[in-house]
Short mmCIF file of N, CA, C and O in Angstrom, two decimals:
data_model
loop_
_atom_site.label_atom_id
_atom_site.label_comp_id
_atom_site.label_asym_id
_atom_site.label_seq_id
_atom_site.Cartn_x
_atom_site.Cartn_y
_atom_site.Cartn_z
N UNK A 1 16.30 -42.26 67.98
CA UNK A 1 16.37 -43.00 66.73
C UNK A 1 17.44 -42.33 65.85
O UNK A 1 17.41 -41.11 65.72
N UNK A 2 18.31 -43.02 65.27
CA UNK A 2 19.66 -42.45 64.53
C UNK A 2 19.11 -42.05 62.74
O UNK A 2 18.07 -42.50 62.26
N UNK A 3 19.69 -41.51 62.31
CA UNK A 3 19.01 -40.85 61.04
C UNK A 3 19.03 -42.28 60.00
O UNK A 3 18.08 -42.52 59.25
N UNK A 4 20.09 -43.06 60.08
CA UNK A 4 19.84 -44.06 59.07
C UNK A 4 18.47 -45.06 59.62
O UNK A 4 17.78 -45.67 58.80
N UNK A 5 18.25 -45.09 60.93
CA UNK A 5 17.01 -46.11 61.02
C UNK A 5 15.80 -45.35 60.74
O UNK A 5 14.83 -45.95 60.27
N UNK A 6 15.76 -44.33 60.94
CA UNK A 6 14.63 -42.93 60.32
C UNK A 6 14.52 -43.38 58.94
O UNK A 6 13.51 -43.90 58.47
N UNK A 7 15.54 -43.18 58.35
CA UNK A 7 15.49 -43.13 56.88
C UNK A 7 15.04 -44.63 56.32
O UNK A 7 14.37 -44.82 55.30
N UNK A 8 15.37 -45.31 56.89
CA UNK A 8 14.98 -47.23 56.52
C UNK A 8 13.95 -47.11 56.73
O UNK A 8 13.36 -47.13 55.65
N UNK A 9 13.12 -46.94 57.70
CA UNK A 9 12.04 -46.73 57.80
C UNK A 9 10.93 -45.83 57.17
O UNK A 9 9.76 -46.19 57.19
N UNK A 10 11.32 -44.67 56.62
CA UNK A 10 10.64 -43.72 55.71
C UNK A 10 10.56 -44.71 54.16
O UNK A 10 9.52 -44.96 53.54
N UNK A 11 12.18 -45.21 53.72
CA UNK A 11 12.39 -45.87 52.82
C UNK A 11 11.40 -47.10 52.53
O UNK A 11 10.94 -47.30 51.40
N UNK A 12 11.09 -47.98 53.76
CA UNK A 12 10.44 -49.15 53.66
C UNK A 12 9.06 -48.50 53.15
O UNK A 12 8.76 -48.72 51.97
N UNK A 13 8.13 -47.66 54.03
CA UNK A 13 6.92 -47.18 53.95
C UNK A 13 6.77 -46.91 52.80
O UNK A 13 5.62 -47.17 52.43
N UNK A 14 7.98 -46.11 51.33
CA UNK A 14 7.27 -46.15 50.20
C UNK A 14 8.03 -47.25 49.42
O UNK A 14 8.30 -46.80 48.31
N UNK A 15 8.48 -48.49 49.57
CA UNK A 15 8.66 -49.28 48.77
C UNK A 15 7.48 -49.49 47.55
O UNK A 15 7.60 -49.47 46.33
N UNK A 16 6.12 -49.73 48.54
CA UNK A 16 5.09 -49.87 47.24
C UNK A 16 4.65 -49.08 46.05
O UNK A 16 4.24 -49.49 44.96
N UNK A 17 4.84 -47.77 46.50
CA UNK A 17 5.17 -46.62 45.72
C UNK A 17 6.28 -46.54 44.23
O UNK A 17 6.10 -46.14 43.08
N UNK A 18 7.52 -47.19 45.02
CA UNK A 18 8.37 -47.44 43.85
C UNK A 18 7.62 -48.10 43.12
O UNK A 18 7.13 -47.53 42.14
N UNK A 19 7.24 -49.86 43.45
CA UNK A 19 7.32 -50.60 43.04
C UNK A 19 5.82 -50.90 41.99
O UNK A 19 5.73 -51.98 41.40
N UNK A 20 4.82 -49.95 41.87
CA UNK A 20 3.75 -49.39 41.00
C UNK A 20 4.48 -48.18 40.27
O UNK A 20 4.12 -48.08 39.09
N UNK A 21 5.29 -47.36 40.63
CA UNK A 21 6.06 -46.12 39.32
C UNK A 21 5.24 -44.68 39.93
O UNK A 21 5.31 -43.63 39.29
N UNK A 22 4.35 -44.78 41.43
CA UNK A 22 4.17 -43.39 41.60
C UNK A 22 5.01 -42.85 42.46
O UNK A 22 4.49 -42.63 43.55
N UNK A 23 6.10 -42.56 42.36
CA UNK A 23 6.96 -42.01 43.44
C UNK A 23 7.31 -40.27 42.41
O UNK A 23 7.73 -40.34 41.26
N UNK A 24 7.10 -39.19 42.95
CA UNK A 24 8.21 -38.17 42.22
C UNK A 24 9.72 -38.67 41.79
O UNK A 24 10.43 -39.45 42.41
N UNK A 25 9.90 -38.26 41.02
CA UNK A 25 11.27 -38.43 40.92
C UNK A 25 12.63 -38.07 41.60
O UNK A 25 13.72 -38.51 41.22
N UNK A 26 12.43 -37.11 42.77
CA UNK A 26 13.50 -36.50 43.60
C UNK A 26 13.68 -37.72 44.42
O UNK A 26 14.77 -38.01 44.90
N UNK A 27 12.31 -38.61 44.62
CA UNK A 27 12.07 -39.48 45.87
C UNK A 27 12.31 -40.82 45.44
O UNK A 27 12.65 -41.76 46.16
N UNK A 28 12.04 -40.84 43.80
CA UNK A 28 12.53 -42.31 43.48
C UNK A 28 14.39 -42.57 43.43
O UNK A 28 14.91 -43.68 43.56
N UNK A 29 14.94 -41.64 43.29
CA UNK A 29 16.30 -41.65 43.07
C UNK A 29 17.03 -41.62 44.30
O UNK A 29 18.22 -41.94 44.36
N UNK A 30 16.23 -41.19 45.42
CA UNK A 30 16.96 -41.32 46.87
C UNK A 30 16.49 -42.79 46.97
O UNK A 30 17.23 -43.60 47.51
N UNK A 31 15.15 -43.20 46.41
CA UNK A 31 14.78 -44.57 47.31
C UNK A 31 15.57 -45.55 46.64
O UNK A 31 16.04 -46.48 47.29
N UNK A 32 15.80 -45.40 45.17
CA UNK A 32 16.36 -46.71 44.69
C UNK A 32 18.03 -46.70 45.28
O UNK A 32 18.81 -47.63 45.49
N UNK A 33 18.14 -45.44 45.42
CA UNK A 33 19.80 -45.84 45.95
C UNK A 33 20.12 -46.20 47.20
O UNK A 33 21.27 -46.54 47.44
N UNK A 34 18.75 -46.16 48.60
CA UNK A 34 18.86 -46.99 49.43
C UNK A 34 18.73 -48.40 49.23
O UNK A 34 19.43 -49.32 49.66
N UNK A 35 17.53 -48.42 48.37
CA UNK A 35 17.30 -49.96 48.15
C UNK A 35 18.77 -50.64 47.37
O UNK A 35 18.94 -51.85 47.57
N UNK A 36 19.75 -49.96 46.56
CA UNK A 36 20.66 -50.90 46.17
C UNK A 36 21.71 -51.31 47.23
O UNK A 36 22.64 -52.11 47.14
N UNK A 37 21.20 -50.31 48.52
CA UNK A 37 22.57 -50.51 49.56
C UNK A 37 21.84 -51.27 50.82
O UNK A 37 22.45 -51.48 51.87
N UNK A 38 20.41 -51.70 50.60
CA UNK A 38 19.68 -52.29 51.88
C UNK A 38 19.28 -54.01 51.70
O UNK A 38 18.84 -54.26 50.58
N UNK A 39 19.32 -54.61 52.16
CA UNK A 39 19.27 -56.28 51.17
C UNK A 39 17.77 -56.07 51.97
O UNK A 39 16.88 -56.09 51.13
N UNK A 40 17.48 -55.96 52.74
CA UNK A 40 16.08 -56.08 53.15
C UNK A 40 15.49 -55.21 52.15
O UNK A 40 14.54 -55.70 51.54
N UNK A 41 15.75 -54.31 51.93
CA UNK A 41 14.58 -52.98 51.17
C UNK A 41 14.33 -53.73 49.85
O UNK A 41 13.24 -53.95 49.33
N UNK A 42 15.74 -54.15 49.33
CA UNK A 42 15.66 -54.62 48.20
C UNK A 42 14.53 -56.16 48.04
O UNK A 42 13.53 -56.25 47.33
N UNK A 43 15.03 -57.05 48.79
CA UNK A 43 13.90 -58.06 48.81
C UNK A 43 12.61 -57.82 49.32
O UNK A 43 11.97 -58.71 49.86
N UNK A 44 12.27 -56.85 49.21
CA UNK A 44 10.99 -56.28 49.71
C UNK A 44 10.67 -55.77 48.50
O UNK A 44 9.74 -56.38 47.98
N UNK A 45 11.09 -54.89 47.88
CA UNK A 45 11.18 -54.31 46.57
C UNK A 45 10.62 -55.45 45.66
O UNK A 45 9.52 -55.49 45.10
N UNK A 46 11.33 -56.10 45.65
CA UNK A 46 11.34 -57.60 45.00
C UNK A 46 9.56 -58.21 44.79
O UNK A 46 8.89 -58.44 43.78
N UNK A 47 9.22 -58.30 46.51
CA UNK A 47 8.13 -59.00 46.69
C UNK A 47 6.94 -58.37 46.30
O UNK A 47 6.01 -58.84 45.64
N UNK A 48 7.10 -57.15 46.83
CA UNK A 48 6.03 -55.90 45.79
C UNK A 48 5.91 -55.75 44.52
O UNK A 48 4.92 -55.08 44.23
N UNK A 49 6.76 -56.26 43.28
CA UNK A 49 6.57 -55.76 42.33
C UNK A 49 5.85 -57.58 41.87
O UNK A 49 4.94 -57.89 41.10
N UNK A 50 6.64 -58.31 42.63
CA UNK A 50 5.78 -59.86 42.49
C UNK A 50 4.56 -59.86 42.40
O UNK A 50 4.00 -60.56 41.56
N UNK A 51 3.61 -58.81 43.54
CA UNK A 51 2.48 -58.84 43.87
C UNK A 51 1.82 -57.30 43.22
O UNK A 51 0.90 -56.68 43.75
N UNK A 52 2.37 -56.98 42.27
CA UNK A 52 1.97 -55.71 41.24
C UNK A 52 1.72 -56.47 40.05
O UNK A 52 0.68 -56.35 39.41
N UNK A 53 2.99 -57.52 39.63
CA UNK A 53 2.48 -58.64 38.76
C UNK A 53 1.35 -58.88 38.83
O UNK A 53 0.32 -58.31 38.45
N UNK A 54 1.60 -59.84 39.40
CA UNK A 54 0.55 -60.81 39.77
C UNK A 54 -1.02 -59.95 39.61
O UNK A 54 -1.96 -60.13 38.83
N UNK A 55 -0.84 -59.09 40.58
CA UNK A 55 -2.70 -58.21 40.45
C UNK A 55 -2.71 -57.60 39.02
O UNK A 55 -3.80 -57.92 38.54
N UNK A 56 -1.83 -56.68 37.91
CA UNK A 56 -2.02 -56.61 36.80
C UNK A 56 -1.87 -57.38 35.50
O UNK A 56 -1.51 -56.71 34.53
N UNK A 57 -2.05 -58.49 35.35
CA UNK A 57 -2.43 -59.69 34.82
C UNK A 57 -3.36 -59.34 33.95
O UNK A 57 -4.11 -58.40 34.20
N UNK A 58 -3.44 -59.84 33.14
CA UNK A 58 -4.84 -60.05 31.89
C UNK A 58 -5.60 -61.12 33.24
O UNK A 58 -5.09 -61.84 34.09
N UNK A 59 -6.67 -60.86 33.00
CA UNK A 59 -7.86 -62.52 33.79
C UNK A 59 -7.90 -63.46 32.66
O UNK A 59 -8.16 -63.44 31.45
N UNK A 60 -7.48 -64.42 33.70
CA UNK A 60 -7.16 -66.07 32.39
C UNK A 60 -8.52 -66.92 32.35
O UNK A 60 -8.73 -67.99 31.77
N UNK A 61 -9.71 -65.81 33.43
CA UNK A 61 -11.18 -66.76 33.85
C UNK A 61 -12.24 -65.46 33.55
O UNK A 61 -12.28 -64.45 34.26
N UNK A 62 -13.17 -65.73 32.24
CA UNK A 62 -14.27 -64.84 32.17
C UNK A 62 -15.09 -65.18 33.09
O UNK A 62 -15.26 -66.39 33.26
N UNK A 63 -15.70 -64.38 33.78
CA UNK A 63 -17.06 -64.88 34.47
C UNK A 63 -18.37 -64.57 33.89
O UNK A 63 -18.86 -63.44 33.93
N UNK A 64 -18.99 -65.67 33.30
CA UNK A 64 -20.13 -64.99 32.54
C UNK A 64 -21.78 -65.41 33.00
O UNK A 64 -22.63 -66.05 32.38
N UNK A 65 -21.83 -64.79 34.27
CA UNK A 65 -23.07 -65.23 35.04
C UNK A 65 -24.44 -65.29 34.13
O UNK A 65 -24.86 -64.45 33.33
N UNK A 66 -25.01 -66.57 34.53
CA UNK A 66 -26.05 -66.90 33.49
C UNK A 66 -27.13 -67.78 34.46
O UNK A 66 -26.85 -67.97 35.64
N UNK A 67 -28.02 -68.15 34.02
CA UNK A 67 -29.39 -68.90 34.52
C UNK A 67 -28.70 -70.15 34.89
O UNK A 67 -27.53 -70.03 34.53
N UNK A 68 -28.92 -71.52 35.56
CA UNK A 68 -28.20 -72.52 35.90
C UNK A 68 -29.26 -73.51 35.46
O UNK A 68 -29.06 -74.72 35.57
#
């Protein structure tokens, strides 16, 4: 395996990491500068923070279980 497919691959595994804000910082600054040079990492990047949205949301539905 050649060091750049190593590294795409290390890179992909913490996309979700970036894309919630827990990465160290030594590791976010190597990852974002693959992701500006990878179109896959990046639209991946993309889709993760879609679905970080999406789950940290206010709830638009109280549930207020009661007698029927």
């Amino acid at each position: 395996m050649t060091s750049e497919l190593r590294q795409h691959e290390e890179s992909w595994l913490l996309l979700p990491f970036l894309a919630n804000g827990r990465l160290a910082s030594a590791q976010r600054v190597q990852l974002e500068e693959h992701v500006r040079e990878c179109a896959r990492c990046a639209e991946e990047l993309g889709r993760q923070q879609l679905i970080r949205a999406a789950l940290t949301e206010p709830e638009r539905v109280t549930y207020a279980p009661g007698p029927s």
